[in-house]
Short mmCIF file of C-alpha atoms in Angstrom, two decimals:
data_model
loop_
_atom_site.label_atom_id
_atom_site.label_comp_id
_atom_site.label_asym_id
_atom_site.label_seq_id
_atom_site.Cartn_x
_atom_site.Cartn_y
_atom_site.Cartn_z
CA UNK A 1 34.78 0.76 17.97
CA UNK A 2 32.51 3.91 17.80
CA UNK A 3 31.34 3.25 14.05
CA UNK A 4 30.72 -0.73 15.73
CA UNK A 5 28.58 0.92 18.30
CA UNK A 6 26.77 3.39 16.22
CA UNK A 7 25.99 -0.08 13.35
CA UNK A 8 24.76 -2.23 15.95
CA UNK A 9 22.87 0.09 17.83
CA UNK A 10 20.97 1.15 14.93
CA UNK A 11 19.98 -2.11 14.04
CA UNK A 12 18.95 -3.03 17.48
CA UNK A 13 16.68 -0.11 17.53
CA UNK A 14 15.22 -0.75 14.16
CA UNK A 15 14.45 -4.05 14.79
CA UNK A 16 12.83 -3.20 18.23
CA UNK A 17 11.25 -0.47 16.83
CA UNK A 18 9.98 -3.14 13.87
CA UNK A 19 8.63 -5.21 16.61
CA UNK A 20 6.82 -2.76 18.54
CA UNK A 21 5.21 -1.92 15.47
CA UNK A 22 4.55 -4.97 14.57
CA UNK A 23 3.03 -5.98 17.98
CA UNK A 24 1.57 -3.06 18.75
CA UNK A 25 0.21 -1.53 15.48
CA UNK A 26 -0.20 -4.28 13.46
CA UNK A 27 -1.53 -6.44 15.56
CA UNK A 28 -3.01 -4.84 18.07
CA UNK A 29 -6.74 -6.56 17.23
CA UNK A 30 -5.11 -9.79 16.00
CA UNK A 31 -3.26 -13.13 16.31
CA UNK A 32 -0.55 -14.53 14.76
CA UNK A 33 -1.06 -18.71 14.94
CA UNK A 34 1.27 -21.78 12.91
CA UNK A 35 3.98 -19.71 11.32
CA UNK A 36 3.57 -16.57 13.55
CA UNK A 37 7.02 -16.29 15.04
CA UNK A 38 8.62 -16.95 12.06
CA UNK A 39 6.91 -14.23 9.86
CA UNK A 40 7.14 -11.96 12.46
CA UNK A 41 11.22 -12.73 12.34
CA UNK A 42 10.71 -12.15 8.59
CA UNK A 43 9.27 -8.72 8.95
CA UNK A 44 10.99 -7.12 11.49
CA UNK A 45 14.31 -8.00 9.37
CA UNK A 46 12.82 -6.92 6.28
CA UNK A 47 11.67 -3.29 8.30
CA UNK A 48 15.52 -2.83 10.10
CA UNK A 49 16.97 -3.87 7.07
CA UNK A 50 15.19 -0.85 5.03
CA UNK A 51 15.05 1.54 7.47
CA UNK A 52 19.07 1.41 7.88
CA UNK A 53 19.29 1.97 4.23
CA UNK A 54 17.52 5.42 4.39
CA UNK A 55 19.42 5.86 7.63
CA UNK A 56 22.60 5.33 6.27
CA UNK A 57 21.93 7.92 3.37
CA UNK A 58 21.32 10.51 6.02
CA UNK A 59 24.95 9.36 7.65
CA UNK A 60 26.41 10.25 3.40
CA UNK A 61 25.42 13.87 3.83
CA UNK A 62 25.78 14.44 7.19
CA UNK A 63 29.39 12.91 7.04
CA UNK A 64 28.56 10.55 9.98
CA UNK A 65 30.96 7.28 9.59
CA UNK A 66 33.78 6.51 7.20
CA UNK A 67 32.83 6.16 3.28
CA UNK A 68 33.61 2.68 3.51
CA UNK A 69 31.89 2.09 7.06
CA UNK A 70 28.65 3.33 5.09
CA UNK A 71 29.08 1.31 2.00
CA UNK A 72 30.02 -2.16 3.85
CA UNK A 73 26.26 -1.11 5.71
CA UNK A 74 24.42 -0.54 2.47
CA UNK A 75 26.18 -3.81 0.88
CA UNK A 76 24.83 -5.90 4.05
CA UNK A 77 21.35 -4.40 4.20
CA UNK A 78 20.94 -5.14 0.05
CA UNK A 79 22.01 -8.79 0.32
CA UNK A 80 19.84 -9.48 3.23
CA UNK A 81 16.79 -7.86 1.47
CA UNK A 82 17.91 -9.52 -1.51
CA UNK A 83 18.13 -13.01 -0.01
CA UNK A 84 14.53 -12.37 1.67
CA UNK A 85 13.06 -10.78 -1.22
CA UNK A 86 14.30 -12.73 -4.01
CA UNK A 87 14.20 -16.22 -2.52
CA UNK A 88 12.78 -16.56 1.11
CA UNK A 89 9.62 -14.97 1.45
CA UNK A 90 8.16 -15.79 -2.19
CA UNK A 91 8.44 -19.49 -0.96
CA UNK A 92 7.27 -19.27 2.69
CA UNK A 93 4.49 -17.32 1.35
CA UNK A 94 3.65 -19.56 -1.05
CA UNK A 95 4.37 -22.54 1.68
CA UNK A 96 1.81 -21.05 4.12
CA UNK A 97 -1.02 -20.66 1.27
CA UNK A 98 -0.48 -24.18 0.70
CA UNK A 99 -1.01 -25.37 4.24
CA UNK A 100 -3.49 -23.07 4.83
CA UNK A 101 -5.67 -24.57 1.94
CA UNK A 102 -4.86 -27.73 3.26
CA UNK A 103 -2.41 -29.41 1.50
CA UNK A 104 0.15 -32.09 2.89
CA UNK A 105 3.67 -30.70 3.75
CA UNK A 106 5.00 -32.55 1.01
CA UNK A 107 2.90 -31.14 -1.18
CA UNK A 108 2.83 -27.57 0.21
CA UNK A 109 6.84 -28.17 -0.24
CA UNK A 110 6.62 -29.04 -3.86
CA UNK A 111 3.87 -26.16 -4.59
CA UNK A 112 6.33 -23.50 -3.14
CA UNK A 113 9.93 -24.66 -5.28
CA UNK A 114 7.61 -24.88 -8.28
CA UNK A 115 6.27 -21.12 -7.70
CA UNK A 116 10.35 -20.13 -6.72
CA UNK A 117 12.09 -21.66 -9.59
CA UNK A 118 9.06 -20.20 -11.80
CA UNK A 119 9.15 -16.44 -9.82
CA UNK A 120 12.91 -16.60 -10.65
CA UNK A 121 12.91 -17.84 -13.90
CA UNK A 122 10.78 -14.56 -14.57
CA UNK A 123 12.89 -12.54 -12.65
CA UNK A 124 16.09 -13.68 -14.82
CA UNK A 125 14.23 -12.54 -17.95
CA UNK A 126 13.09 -8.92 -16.44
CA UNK A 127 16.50 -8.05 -17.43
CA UNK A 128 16.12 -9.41 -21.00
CA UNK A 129 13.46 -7.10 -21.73
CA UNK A 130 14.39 -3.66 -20.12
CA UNK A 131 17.57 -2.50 -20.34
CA UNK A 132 18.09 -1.81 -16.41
CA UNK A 133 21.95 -1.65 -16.88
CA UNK A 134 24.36 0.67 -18.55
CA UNK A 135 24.30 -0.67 -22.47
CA UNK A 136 28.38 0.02 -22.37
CA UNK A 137 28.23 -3.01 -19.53
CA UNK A 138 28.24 -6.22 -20.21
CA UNK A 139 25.93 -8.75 -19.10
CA UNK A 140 27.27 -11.72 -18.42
CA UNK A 141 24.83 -14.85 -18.29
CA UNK A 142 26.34 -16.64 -15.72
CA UNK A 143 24.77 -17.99 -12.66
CA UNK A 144 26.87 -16.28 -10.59
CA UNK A 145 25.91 -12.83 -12.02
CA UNK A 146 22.13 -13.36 -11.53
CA UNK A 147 23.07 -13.92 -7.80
CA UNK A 148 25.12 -10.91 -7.71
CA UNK A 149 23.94 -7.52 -5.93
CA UNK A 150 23.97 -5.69 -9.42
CA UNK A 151 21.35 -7.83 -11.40
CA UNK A 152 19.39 -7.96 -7.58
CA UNK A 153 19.07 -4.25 -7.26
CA UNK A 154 18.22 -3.30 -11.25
CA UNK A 155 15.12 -5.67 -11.19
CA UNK A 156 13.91 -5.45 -7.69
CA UNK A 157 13.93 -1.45 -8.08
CA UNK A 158 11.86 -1.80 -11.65
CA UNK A 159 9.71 -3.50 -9.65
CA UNK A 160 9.63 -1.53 -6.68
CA UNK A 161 9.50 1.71 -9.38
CA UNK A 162 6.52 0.66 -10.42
CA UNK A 163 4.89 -0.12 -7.15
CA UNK A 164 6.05 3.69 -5.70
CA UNK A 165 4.81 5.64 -9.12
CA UNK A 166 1.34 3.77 -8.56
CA UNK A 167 1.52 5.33 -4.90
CA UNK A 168 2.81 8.39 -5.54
CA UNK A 169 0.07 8.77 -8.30
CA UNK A 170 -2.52 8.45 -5.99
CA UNK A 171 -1.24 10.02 -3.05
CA UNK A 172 -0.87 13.22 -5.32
CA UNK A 173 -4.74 12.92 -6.20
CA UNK A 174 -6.19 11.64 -3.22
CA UNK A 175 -3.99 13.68 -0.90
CA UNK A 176 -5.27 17.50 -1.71
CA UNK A 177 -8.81 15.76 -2.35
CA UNK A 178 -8.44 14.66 1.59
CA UNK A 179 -7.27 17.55 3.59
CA UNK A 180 -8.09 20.26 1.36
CA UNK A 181 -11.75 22.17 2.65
CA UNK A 182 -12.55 23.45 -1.49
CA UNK A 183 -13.02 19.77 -2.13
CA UNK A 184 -14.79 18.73 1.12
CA UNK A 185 -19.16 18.37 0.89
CA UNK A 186 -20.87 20.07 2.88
CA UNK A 187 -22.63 18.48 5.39
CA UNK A 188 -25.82 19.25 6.62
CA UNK A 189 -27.51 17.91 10.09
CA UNK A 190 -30.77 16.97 8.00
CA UNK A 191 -29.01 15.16 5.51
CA UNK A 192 -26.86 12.92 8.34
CA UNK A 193 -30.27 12.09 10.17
CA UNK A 194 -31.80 10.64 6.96
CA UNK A 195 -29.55 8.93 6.44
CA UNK A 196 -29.37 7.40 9.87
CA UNK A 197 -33.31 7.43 9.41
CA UNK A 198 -32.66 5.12 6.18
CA UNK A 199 -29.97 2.90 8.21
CA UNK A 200 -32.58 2.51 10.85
CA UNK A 201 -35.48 1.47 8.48
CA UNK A 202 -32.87 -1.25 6.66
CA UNK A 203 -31.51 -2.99 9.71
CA UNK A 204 -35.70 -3.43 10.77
CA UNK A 205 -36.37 -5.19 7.15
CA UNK A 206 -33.22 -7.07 8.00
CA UNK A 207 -34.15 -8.34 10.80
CA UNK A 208 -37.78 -9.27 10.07
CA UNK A 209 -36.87 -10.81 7.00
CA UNK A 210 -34.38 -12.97 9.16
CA UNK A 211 -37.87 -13.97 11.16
CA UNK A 212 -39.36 -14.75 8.51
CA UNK A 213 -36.65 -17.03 7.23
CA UNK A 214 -36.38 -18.95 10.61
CA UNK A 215 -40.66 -19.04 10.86
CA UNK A 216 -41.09 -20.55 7.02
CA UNK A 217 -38.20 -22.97 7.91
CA UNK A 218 -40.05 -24.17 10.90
CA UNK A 219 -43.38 -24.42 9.27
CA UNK A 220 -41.70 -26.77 6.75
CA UNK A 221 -39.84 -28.60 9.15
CA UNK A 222 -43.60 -29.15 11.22
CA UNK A 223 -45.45 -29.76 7.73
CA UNK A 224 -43.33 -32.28 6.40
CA UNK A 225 -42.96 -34.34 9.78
CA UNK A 226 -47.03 -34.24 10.03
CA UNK A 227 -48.11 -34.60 6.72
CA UNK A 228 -45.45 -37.76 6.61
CA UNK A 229 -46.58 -39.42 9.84
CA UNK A 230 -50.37 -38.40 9.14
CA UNK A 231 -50.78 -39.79 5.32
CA UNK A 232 -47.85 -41.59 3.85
CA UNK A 233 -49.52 -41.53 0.56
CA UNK A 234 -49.98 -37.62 0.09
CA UNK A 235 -45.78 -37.94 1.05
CA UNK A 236 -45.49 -40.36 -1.85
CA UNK A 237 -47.21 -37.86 -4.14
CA UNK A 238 -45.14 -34.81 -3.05
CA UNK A 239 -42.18 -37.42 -3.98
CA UNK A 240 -43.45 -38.35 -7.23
CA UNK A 241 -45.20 -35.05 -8.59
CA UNK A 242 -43.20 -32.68 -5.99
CA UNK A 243 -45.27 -29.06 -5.99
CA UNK A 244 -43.36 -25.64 -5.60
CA UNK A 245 -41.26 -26.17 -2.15
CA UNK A 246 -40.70 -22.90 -0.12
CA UNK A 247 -37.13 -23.57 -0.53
CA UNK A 248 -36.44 -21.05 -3.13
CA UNK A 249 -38.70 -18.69 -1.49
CA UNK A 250 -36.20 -18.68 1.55
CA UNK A 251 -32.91 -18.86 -1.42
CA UNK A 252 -34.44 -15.40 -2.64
CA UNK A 253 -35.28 -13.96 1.17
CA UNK A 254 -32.00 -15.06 1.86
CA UNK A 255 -30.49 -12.99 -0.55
CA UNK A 256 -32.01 -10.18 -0.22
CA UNK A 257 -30.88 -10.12 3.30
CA UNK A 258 -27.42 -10.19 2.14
CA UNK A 259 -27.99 -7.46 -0.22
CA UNK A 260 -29.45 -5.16 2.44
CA UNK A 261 -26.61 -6.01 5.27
CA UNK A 262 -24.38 -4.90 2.30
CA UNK A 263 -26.24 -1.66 1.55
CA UNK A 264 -26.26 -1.06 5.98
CA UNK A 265 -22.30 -1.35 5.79
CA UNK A 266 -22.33 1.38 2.97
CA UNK A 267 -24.74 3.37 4.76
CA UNK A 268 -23.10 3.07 8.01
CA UNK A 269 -19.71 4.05 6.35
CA UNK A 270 -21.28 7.24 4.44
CA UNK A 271 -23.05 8.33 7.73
CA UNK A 272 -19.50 7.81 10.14
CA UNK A 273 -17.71 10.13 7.02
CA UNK A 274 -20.62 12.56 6.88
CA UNK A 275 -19.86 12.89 10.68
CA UNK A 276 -16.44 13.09 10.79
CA UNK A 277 -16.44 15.78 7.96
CA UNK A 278 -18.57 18.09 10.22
CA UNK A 279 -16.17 17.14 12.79
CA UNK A 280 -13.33 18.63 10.77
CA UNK A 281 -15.68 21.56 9.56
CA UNK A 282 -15.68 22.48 13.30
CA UNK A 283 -12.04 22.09 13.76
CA UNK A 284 -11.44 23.69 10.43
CA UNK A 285 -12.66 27.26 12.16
CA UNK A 286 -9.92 26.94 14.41
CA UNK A 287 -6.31 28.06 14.27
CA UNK A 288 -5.07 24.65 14.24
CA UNK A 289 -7.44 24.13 11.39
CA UNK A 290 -6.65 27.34 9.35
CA UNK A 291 -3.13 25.93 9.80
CA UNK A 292 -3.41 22.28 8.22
CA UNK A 293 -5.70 24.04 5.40
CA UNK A 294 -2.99 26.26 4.53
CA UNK A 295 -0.58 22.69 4.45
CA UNK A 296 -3.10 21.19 2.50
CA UNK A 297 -2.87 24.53 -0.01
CA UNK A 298 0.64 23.94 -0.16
CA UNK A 299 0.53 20.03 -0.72
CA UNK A 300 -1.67 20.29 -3.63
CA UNK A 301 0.27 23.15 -5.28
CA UNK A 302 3.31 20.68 -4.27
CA UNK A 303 1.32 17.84 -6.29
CA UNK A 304 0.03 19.75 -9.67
CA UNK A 305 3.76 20.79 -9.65
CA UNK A 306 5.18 17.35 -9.49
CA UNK A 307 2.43 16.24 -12.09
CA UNK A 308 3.12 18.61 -14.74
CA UNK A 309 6.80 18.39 -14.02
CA UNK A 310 6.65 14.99 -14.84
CA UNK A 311 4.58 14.88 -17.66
CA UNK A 312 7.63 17.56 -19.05
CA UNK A 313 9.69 15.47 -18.35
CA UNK A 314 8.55 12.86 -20.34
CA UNK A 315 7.68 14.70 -22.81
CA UNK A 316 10.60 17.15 -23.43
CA UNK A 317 12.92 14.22 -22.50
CA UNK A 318 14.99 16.70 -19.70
CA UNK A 319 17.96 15.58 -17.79
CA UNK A 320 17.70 14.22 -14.15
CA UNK A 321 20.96 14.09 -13.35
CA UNK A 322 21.20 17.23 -10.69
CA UNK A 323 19.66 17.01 -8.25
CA UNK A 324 17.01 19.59 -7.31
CA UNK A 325 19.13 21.69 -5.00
CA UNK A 326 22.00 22.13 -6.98
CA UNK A 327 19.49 22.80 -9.46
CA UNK A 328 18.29 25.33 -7.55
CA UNK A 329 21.44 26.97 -6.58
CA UNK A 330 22.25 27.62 -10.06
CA UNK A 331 19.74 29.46 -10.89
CA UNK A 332 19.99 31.35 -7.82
CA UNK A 333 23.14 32.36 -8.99
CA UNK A 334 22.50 32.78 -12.58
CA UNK A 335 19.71 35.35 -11.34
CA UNK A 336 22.30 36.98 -8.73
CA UNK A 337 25.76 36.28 -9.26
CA UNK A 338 26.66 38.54 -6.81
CA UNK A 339 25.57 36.22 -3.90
CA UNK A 340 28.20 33.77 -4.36
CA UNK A 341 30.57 36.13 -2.76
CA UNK A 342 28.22 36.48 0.43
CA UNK A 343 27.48 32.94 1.07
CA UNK A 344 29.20 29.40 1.52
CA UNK A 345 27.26 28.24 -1.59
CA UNK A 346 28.89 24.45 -0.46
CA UNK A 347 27.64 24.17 3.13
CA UNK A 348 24.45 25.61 2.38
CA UNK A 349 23.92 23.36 -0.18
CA UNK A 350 25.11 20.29 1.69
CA UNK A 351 22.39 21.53 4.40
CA UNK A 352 19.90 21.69 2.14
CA UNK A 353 20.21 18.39 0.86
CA UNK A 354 20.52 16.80 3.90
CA UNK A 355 17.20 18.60 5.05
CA UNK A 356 15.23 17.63 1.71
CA UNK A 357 16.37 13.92 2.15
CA UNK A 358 15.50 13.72 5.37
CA UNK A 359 12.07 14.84 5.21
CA UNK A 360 11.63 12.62 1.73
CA UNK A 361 12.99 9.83 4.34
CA UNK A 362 11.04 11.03 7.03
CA UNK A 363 7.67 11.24 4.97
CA UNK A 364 8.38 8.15 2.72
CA UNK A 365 8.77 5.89 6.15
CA UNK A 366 5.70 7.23 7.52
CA UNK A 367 3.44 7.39 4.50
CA UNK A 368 4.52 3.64 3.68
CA UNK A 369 3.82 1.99 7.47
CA UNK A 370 0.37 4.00 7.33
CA UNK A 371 -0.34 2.36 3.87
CA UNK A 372 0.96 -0.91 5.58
CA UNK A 373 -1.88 -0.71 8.29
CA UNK A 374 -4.69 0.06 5.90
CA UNK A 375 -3.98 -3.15 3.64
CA UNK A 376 -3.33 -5.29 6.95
CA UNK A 377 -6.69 -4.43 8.47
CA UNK A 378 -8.35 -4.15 4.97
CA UNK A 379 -7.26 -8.04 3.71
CA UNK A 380 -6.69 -9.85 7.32
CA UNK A 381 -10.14 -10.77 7.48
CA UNK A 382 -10.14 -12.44 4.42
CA UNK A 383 -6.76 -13.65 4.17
CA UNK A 384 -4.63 -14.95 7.13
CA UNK A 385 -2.62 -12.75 9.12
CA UNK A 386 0.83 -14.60 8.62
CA UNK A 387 0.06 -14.37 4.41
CA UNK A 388 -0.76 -10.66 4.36
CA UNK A 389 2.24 -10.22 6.23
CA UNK A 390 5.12 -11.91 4.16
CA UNK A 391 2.96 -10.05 0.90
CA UNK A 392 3.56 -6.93 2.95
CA UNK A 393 7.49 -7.89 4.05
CA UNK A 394 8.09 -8.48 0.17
CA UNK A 395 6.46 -5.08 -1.33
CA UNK A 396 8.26 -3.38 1.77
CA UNK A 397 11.71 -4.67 0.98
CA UNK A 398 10.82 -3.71 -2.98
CA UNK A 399 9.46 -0.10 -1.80
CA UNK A 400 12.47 0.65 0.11
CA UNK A 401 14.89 -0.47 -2.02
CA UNK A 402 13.59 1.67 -5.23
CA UNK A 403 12.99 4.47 -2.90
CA UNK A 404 16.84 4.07 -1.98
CA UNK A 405 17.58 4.10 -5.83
CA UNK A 406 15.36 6.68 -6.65
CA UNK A 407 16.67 9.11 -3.95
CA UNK A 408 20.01 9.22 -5.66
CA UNK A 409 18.62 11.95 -7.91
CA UNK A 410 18.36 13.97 -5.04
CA UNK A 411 21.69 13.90 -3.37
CA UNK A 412 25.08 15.84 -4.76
CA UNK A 413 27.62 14.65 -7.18
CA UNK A 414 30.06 13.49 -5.10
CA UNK A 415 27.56 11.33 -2.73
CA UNK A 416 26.33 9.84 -6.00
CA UNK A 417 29.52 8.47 -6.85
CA UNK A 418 29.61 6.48 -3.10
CA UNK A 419 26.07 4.95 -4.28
CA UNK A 420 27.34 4.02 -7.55
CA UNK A 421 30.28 2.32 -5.86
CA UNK A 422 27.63 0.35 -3.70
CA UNK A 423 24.98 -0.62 -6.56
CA UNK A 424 27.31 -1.13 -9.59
CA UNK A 425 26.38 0.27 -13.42
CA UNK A 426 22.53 0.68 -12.80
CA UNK A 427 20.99 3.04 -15.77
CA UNK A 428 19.08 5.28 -13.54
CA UNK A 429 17.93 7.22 -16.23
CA UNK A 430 15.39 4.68 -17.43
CA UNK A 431 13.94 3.90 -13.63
CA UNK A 432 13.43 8.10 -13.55
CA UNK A 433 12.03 8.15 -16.66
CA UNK A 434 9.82 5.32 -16.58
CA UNK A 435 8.70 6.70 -12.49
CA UNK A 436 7.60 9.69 -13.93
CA UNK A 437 5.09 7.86 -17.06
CA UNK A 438 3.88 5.59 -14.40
CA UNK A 439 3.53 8.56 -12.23
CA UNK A 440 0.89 10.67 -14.58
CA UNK A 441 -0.94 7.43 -15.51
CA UNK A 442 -1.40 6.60 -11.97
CA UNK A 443 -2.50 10.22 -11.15
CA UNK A 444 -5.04 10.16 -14.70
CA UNK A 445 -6.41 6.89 -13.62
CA UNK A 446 -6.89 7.96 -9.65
CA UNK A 447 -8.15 10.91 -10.85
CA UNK A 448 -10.71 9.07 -13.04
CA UNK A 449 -11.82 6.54 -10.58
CA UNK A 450 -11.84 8.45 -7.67
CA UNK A 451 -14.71 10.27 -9.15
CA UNK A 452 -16.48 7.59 -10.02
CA UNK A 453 -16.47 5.85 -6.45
CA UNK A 454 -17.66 9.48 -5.60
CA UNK A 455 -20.81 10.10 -8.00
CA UNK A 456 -21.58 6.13 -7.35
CA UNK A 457 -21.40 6.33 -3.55
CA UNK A 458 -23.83 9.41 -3.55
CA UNK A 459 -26.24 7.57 -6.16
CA UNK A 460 -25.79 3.89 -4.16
CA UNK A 461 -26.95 6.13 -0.50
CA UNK A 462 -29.10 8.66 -1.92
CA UNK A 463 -32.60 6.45 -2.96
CA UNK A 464 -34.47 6.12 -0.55
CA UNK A 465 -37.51 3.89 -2.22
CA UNK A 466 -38.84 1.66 0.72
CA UNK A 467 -42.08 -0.48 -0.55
CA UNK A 468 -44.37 -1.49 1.86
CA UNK A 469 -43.45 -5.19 0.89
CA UNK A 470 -39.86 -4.48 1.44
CA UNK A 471 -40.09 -3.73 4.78
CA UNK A 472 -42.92 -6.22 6.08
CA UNK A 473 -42.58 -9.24 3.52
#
């Protein structure tokens, strides 16, 4: 009755945490129209559903429930995720494009099973050409095995693999190059109110060239309706040997409008970042500041670590099997073998997993709901809301999923064997191995562009080459 309680509880709070965010968050500056309710339903599921996973992970080390209590959990979580993942949202998503572009039900019905049977079709033959199970397994070809939880699990955690090592490659460049002060520009007041000065001088040619626009259109407008009224002949020339119209005149004004509200949005961007770095340059002489620097020290010494670890790892082929406090702990004792006889080696080990796993839990969660708001408000204004969110529901289901795959490595022996039990003959090794190449090409690349956008943000805000013709046309 307890371990009933404890189940259902969790997933009541999930989900109403899921909504909250979902409401609150989310969609705080939006609304959900048509198919609202429904991908709302679709997304809070997909959220309670992944957060119990994690959840339930923290219950295997801290001995919270029976072993099979925690299993039966993880089982239901995984087919739910894999019935939403694998077969739900790929065709209401593909549904509501349909209908959004205008298309008949019937049609919109039609679109989607074509798009599902293809999407699975592909998702069949993922397993054809990596080897995601153990090669002593066999692999039956049965309908009834590409439905299972197994063959679910080993491609939607390639998948999801691929997804986190893009993430994680990023994070580990962009992160230090965010908090850390070495890497911050420094901001003078001079340089913000020239800027400001420039923003000021390219919203005035906006707006005169928009006068200038609506005053030629007029002018037409007047000289046609005269000249036709006063002298139908001169309109029968201009019909026959028609002269250079003021048309494209206004097709070129018109564009350079755009081009110049484009270059204000960049400007306007650059100046609130130039402001909020001397914001953080003030708070940065604080103690609170000093603090978070010294985080941001650690972060990036946390991230070069984790790069060149990985690159060893593919390169010196190493074994992942321990995980990294166990690891650890022998070589603790290796270096002092004395200290075995001072200290419960077990329970401290058992408390330091549990601590690791839940701040990877802890941080993952987080890191992945604030990524979730940046693509929301970053696509919902050119996409609809209900389509960004079943793309979001469907890389959240894959994120969590791998991440619960992934974070085998770092729990014990005997708590691997309960997740082996649950997930069936998965070769980890190759999702490990292939995170970590993913991993430095996604850092190499970040690193790469993320210099670029830098040097061509600076060079795209820096002119400052007003003609006289520019600004009064």
């Amino acid at each position: 009755m307890l371990e009933l309680v404890v189940v259902g509880g969790s997933y009541v709070g999930f989900f109403a945490f899921a909504h909250i965010f979902f409401s609150r968050w989310l969609f705080q500056d939006y609304e959900v129209k048509d198919t609202g309710v429904f991908s709302r339903l679709i997304f809070c599921v997909c959220l309670a559903c992944s957060m119990s996973i994690l959840e339930v992970v923290i219950f295997e080390l801290a001995a919270v429930l029976d072993s099979e209590t925690r299993q039966l959990v993880w089982q239901l979580d995984l087919v739910v995720l894999a019935f939403l993942i694998a077969y739900l949202i790929p065709f209401v998503l593909i549904f509501t494009l349909a209908r959004e572009q205008q298309c008949r039900r019937r049609t919109a019905l039609l679109l989607a099973t074509t798009f599902e049977l293809g999407f699975l079709y592909a998702f069949w033959k993922l397993g054809d050409y990596v080897t995601l199970v153990q090669d002593a397994t066999p692999q039956p070809t049965t309908i009834a095995w590409f439905v299972s939880l197994e063959a679910f699990v080993s491609r939607v955690s390639f998948l999801g693999v691929n997804f986190m090592a893009v993430l994680s490659g990023f994070g580990a460049v962009n992160g230090p190059y965010e908090y850390m002060s070495m890497f911050w520009r420094t901001v003078e007041e001079d340089d913000v109110r020239c800027l400001e000065k420039r923003l000021r001088q390219n919203l005035e040619m906006v707006v005169t060239k928009k006068k200038r626009i609506v005053v030629e259109r007029r002018y037409v407008a007047s000289t046609e309706t005269t000249s036709g009224r006063a002298n139908p002949l001169l309109r029968l020339w201009h019909w026959v040997s028609p002269q250079e119209s003021k048309e494209s005149y206004l097709q070129n004004v018109q564009k350079e409008v755009e081009i110049l509200e484009t270059l204000s949005q960049e400007l306007f961007l650059e100046i609130h970042a130039m402001r909020e770095l001397q914001k953080r340059a003030a708070e940065m002489r604080t103690l609170k500041g000093r603090f978070f620097n010294l985080i941001g020290y650690l972060f990036c010494g946390f991230c070069l670590y984790k790069m060149v670890m990985s690159t060893v790892n593919v390169v010196f082929n190493r074994d992942r099997d321990k995980d990294p406090i166990t690891n650890a702990m022998e070589k603790i004792l290796y270096l002092w073998p004395a200290l075995a006889s001072w200290i419960n080696v077990r329970f401290i080990s058992d408390i330091s997993s549990l601590t690791l796993v839940g701040i990877l839990v802890f941080t993952q969660t987080r890191g992945f709901l604030i990524m979730l708001l940046k693509v929301f408000r970053t696509f919902s204004s050119s996409v609809s809301n209900n389509s960004v969110v079943l793309f979001l529901a469907e890389l959240m289901g894959m994120y969590f999923v791998s991440s619960f795959v992934m974070m085998r490595m770092n729990l014990p022996t005997q708590h691997k064997r309960h997740i082996d039990a649950v997930l069936g003959p998965i070769d980890y090794y190759v999702y490990y191995c292939w995170f970590d190449v993913l991993f430095v090409v996604s850092a190499l690349v970040s690193l790469g562009l993320l210099a670029l956008v830098t040097m061509s943000k600076v060079s795209r805000t820096a002119i400052d080459s007003f003609t006289l013709h520019d600004k009064y046309p």
